[in-house]
Tab-separated table of C-alpha atoms in Angstrom:
chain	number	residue	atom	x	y	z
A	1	UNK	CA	-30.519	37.626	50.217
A	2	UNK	CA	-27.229	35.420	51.086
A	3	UNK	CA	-27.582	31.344	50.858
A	4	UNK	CA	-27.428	30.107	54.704
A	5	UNK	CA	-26.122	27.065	55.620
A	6	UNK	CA	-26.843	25.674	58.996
A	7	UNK	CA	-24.648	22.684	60.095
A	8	UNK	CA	-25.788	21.086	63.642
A	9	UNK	CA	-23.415	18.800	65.335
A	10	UNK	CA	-25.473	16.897	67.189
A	11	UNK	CA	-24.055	15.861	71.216
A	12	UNK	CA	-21.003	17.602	70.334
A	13	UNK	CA	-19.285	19.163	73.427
A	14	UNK	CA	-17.618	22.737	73.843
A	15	UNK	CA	-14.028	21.304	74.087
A	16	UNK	CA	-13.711	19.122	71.757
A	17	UNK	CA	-13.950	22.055	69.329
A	18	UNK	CA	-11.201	24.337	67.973
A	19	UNK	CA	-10.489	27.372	68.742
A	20	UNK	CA	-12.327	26.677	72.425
A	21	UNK	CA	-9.874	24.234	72.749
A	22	UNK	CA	-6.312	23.938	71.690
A	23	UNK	CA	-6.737	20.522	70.067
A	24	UNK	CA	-6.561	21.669	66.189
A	25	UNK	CA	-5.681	18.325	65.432
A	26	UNK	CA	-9.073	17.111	66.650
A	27	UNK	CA	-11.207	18.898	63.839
A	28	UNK	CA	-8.591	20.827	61.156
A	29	UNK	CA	-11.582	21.451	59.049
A	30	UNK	CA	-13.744	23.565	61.847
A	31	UNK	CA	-10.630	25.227	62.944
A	32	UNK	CA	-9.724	26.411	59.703
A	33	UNK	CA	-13.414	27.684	59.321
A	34	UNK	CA	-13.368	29.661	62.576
A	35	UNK	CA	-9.925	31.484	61.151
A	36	UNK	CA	-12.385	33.630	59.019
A	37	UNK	CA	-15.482	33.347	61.175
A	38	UNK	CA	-17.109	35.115	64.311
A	39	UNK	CA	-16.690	32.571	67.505
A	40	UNK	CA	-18.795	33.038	70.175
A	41	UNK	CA	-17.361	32.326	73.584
A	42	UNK	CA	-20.745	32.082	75.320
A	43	UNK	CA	-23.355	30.397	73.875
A	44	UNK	CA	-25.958	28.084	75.357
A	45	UNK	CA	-28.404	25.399	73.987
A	46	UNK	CA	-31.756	25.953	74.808
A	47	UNK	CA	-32.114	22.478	76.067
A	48	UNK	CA	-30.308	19.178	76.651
A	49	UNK	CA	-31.202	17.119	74.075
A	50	UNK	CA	-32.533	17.032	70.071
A	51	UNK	CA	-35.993	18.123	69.748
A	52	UNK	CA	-36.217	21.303	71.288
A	53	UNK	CA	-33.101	22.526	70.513
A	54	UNK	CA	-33.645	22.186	66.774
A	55	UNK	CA	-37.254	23.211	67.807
A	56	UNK	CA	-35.755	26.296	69.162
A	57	UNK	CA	-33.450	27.271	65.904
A	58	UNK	CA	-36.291	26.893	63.445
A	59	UNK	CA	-38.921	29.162	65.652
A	60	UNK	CA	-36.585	31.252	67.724
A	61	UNK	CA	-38.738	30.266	70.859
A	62	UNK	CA	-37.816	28.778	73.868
A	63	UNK	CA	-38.825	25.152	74.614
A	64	UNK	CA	-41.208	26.470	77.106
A	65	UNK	CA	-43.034	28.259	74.271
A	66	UNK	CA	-42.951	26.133	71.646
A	67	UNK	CA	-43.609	22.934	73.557
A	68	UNK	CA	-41.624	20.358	71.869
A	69	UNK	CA	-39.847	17.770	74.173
A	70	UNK	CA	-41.952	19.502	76.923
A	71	UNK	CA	-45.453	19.321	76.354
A	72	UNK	CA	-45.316	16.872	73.276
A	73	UNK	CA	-43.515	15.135	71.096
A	74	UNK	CA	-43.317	17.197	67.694
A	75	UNK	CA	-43.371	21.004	67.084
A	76	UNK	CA	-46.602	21.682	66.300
A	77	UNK	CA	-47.904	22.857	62.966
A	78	UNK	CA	-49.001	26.105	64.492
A	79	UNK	CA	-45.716	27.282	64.974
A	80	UNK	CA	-44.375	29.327	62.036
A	81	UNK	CA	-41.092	27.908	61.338
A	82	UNK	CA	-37.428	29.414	59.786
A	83	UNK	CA	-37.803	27.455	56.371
A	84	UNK	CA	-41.582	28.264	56.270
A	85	UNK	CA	-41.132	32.094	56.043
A	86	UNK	CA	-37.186	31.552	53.531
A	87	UNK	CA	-39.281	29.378	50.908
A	88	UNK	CA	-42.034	32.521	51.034
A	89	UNK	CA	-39.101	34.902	50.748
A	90	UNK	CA	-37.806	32.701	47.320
A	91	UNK	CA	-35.317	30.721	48.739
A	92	UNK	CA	-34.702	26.544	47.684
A	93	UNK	CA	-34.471	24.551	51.055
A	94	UNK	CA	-33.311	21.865	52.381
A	95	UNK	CA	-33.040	19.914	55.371
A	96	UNK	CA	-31.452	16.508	56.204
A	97	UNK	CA	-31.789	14.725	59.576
A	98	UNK	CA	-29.082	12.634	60.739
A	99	UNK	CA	-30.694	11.240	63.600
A	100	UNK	CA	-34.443	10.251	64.739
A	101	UNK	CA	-34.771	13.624	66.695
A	102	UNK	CA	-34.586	15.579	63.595
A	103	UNK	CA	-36.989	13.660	61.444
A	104	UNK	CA	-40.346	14.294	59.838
A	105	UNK	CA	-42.334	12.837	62.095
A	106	UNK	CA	-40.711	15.351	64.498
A	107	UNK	CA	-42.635	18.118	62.983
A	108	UNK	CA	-39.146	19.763	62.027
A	109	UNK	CA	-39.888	19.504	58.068
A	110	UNK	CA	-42.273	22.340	57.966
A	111	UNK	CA	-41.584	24.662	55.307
A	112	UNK	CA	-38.460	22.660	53.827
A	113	UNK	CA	-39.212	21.782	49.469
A	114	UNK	CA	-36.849	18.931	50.184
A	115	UNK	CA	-36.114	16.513	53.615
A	116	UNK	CA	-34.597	13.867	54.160
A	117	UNK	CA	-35.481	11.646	57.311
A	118	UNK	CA	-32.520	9.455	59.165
A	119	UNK	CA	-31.761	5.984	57.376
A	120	UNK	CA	-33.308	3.842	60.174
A	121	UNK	CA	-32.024	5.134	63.193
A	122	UNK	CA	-28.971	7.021	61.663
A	123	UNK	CA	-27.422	8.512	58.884
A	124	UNK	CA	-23.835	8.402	58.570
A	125	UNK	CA	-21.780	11.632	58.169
A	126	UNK	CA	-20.066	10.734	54.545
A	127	UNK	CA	-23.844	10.068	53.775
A	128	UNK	CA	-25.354	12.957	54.593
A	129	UNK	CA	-22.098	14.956	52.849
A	130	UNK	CA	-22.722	12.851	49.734
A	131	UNK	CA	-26.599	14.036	49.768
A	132	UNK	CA	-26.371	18.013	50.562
A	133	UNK	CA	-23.315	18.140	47.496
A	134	UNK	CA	-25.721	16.510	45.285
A	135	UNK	CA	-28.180	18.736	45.951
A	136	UNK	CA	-25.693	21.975	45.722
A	137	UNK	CA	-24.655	20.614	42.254
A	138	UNK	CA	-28.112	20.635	41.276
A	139	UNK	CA	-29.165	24.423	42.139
A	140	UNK	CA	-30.013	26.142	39.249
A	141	UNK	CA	-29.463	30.041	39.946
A	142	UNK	CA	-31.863	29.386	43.217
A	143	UNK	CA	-31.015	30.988	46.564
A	144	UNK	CA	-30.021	27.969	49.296
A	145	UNK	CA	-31.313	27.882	52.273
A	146	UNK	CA	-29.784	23.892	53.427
A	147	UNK	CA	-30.007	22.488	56.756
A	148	UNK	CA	-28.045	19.443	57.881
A	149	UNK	CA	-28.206	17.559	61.474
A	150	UNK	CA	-24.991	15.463	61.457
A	151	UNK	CA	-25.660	12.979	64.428
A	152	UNK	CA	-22.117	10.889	64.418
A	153	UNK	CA	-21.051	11.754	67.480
A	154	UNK	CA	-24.105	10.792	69.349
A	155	UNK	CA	-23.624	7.263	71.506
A	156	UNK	CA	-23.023	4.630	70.249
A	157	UNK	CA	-19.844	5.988	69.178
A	158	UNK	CA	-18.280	4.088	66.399
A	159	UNK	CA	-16.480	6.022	63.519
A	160	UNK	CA	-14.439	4.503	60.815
A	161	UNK	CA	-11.331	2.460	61.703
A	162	UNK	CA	-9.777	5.714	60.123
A	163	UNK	CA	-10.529	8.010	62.713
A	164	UNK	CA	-9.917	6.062	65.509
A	165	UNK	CA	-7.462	7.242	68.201
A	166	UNK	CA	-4.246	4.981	67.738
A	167	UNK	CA	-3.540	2.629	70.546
A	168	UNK	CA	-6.854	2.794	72.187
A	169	UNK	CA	-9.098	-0.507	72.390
A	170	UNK	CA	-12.180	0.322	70.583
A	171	UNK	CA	-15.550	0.478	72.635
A	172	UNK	CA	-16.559	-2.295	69.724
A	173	UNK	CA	-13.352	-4.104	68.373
A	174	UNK	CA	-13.816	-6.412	65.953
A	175	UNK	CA	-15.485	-9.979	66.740
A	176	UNK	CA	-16.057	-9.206	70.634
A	177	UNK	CA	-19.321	-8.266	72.050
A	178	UNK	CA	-19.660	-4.021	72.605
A	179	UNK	CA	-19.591	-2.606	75.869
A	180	UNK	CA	-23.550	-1.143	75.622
A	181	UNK	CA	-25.103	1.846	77.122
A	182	UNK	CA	-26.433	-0.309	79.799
A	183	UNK	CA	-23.007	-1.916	80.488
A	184	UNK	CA	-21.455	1.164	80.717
A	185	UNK	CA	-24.214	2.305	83.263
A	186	UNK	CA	-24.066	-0.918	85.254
A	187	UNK	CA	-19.942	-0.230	85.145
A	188	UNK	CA	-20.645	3.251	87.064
A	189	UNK	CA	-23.444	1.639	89.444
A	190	UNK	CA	-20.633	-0.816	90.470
A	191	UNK	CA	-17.396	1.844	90.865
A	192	UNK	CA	-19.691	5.553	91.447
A	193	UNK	CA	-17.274	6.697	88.041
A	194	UNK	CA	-15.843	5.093	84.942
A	195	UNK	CA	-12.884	3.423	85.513
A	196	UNK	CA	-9.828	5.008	83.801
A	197	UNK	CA	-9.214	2.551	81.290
A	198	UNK	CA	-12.986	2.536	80.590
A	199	UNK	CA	-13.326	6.259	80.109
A	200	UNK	CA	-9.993	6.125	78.097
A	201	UNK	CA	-12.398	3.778	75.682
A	202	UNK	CA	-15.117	6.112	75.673
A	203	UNK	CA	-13.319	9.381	75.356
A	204	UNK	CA	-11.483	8.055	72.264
A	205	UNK	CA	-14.607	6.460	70.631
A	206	UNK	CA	-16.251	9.889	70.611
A	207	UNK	CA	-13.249	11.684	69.542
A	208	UNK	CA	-13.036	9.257	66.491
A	209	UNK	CA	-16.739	10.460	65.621
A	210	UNK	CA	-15.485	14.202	66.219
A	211	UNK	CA	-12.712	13.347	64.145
A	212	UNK	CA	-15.148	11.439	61.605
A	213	UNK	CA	-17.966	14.733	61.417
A	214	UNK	CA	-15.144	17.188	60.806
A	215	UNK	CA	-13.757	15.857	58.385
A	216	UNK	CA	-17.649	15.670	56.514
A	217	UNK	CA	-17.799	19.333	57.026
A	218	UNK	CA	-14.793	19.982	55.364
A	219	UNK	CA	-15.974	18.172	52.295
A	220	UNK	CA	-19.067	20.329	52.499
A	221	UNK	CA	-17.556	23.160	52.809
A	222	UNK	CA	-15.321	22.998	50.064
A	223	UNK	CA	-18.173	21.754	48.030
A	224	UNK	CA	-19.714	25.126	48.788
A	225	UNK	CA	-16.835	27.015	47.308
A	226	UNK	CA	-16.730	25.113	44.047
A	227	UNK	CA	-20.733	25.930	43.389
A	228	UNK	CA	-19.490	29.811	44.479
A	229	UNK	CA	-21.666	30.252	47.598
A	230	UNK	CA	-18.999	30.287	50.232
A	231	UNK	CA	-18.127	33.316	50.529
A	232	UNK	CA	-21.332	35.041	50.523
A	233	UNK	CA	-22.782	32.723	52.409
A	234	UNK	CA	-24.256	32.712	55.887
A	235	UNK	CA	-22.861	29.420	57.311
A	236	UNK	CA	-23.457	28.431	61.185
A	237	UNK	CA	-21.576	25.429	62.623
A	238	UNK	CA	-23.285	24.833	66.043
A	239	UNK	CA	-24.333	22.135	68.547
A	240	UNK	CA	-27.862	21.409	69.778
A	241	UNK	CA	-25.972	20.125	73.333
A	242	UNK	CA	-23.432	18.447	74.568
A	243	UNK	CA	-22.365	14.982	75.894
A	244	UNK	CA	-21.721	13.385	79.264
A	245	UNK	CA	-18.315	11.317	79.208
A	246	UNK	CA	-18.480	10.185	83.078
A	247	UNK	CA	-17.755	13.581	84.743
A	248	UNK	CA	-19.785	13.273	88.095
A	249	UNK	CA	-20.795	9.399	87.525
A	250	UNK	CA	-22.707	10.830	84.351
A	251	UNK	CA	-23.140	9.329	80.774
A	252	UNK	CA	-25.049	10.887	77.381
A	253	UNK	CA	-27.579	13.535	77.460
A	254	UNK	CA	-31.096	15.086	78.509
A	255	UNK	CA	-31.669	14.598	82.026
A	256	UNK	CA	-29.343	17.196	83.505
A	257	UNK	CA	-28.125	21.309	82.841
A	258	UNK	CA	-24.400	20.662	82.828
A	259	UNK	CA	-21.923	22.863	81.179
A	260	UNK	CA	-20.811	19.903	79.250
A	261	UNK	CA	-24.263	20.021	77.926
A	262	UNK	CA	-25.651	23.428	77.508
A	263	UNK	CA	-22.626	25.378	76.680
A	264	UNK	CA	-21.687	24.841	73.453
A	265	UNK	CA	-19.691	25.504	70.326
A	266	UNK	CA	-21.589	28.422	67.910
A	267	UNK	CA	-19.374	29.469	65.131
A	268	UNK	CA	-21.017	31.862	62.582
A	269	UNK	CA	-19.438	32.929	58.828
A	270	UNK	CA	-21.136	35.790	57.977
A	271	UNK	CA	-21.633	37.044	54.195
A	272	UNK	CA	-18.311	38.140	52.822
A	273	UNK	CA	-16.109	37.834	56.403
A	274	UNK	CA	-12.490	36.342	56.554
A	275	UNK	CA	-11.316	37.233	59.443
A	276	UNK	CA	-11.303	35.905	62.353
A	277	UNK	CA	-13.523	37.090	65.539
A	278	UNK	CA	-14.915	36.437	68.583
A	279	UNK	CA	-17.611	37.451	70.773
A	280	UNK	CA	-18.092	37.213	74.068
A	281	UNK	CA	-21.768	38.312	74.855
A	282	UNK	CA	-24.162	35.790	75.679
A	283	UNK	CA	-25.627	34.121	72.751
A	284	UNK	CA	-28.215	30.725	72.340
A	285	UNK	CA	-29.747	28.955	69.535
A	286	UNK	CA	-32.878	31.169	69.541
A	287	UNK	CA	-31.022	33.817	68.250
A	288	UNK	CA	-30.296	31.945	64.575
A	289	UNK	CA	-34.166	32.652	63.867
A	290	UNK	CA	-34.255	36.283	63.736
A	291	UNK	CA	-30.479	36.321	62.079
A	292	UNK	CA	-31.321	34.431	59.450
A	293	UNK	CA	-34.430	36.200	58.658
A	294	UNK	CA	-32.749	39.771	58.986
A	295	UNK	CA	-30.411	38.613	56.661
A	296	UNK	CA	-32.677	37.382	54.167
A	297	UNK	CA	-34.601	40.792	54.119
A	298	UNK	CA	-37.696	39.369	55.770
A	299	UNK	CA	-38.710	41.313	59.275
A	300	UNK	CA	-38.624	38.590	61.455
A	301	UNK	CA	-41.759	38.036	63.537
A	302	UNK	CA	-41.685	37.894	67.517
A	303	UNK	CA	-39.491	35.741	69.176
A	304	UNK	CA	-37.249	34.993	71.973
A	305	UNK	CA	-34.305	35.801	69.896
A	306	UNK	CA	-32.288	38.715	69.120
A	307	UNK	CA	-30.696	40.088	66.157
């Protein structure tokens, strides 16, 4: 029965991700992770946008099973959920929502001993880091089973003046008025497409928060070595979509089936690996359900996922 760890990066795309991209600088601390982990070259979120994606990881249905995002607005209690059937099996868990999507209210909670819901509309990355190593330095011989949605990279993008790209004017610099989602959508109404300098702006902004959420994981993961659970551990670093920068006159999330938003990164450590390896049949976030379960010792009920 191996602790699992499963680390969503919320609108996070495909290639802004080492090794899918050759940007190592971008995210050291997820590239180093992949060195010893299984990469998988095709994987797909079930959906577009927060809800029933994370609706689909913590049922192993698809959102036109479960409903959430489609036919309502939470997952309903109905649904047997991932942390529901760990907690039976004797595991601690878990969960902390970065952003609104992910909270409570949301219906995502169900089975977790311990949530924690967004601070008002977000919770920042070095937050949500500080939280989960609290709570690791706290376990007392129990089995973990800890969720975390990090949310920094969804818009408005605005990491730390630290993890800013050099040279590029901020989407928000200091003492001027920031250029707003509905600015930036009145900017493409205008030209059909961002215009360079614009989408220089943007691009950077979000790589700052890409920058920003790595460098949170890294932190967590070494916090996971020093309570001895890293290695053993079954730790999943994937996205629930990704992000629109302006390709096509398109901005954000939800509304369309892009690659830029459904394939995504998926990088799994399993229990004990350290080496590097990657796998190119198709995967999707349905498939973490049954894994996780399998892994834990529990037969997995039916789902849409596969072992």
């Amino acid at each position: 029965m191996p602790p699992s760890v499963v680390i969503t990066v919320d609108s996070t795309r495909r290639d802004v991700v080492p090794p899918y991209v050759d940007r190592r600088q971008l995210a050291p601390y997820i590239a180093a992770f992949s060195d010893g982990a299984t990469v998988y070259e095709r994987a797909f979120a079930t959906a577009p946008w927060t809800l029933p994606s994370h609706a689909s990881i913590f049922t192993g249905l698809v959102p036109s099973r479960h409903g959430a995002g489609v036919a309502g607005t939470t997952l309903e209690r109905r649904f047997v959920a991932l942390a529901e059937l760990l907690s039976e099996r004797g595991y601690l868990t878990a969960g902390m929502a970065g952003g609104p999507m992910c909270a409570a209210n949301r219906g995502l909670a169900q089975g977790f001993a311990s949530y924690r819901d967004p601070d008002t509309n977000e919770t920042r990355a070095d937050s949500m880091t500080d939280g989960a190593i609290d709570w690791l330095e706290a376990l007392d011989g129990e089995t973990p089973f800890l969720f975390l949605n990090y949310f920094d990279p969804h818009y408005p993008y605005n990491p730390p003046d630290r993890f800013r790209t050099s040279g590029v004017k901020p989407l928000a610099p200091a003492g001027e008025t920031p250029l707003t989602a509905g600015d930036l959508d009145l900017v493409m109404e205008e030209h059909g497409v961002l215009p360079p300098a614009i989408r220089r702006r943007l691009v950077a902004a979000y790589e700052g928060e890409v920058r920003f959420l790595d460098h949170e994981i890294g932190r967590l993961l070494r916090a996971l070595e020093r309570a001895g659970l890293y290695e053993r551990a079954f730790i999943a670093i994937v996205s629930d979509h990704g992000e629109m920068l302006g390709e096509d006159g398109f901005l954000f999330h939800s509304y369309r089936l892009d690659p830029e938003l459904i394939h995504i990164p998926f990088i799994v450590k399993w229990p004990y690996q350290d080496r590097a390896a990657v796998v190119r049949s198709p995967v999707s976030l349905v498939d973490l359900f049954p894994t996780i379960l399998d892994l834990a010792g529990d037969r997995p009920p039916a789902s849409d996922g596969r072992m």
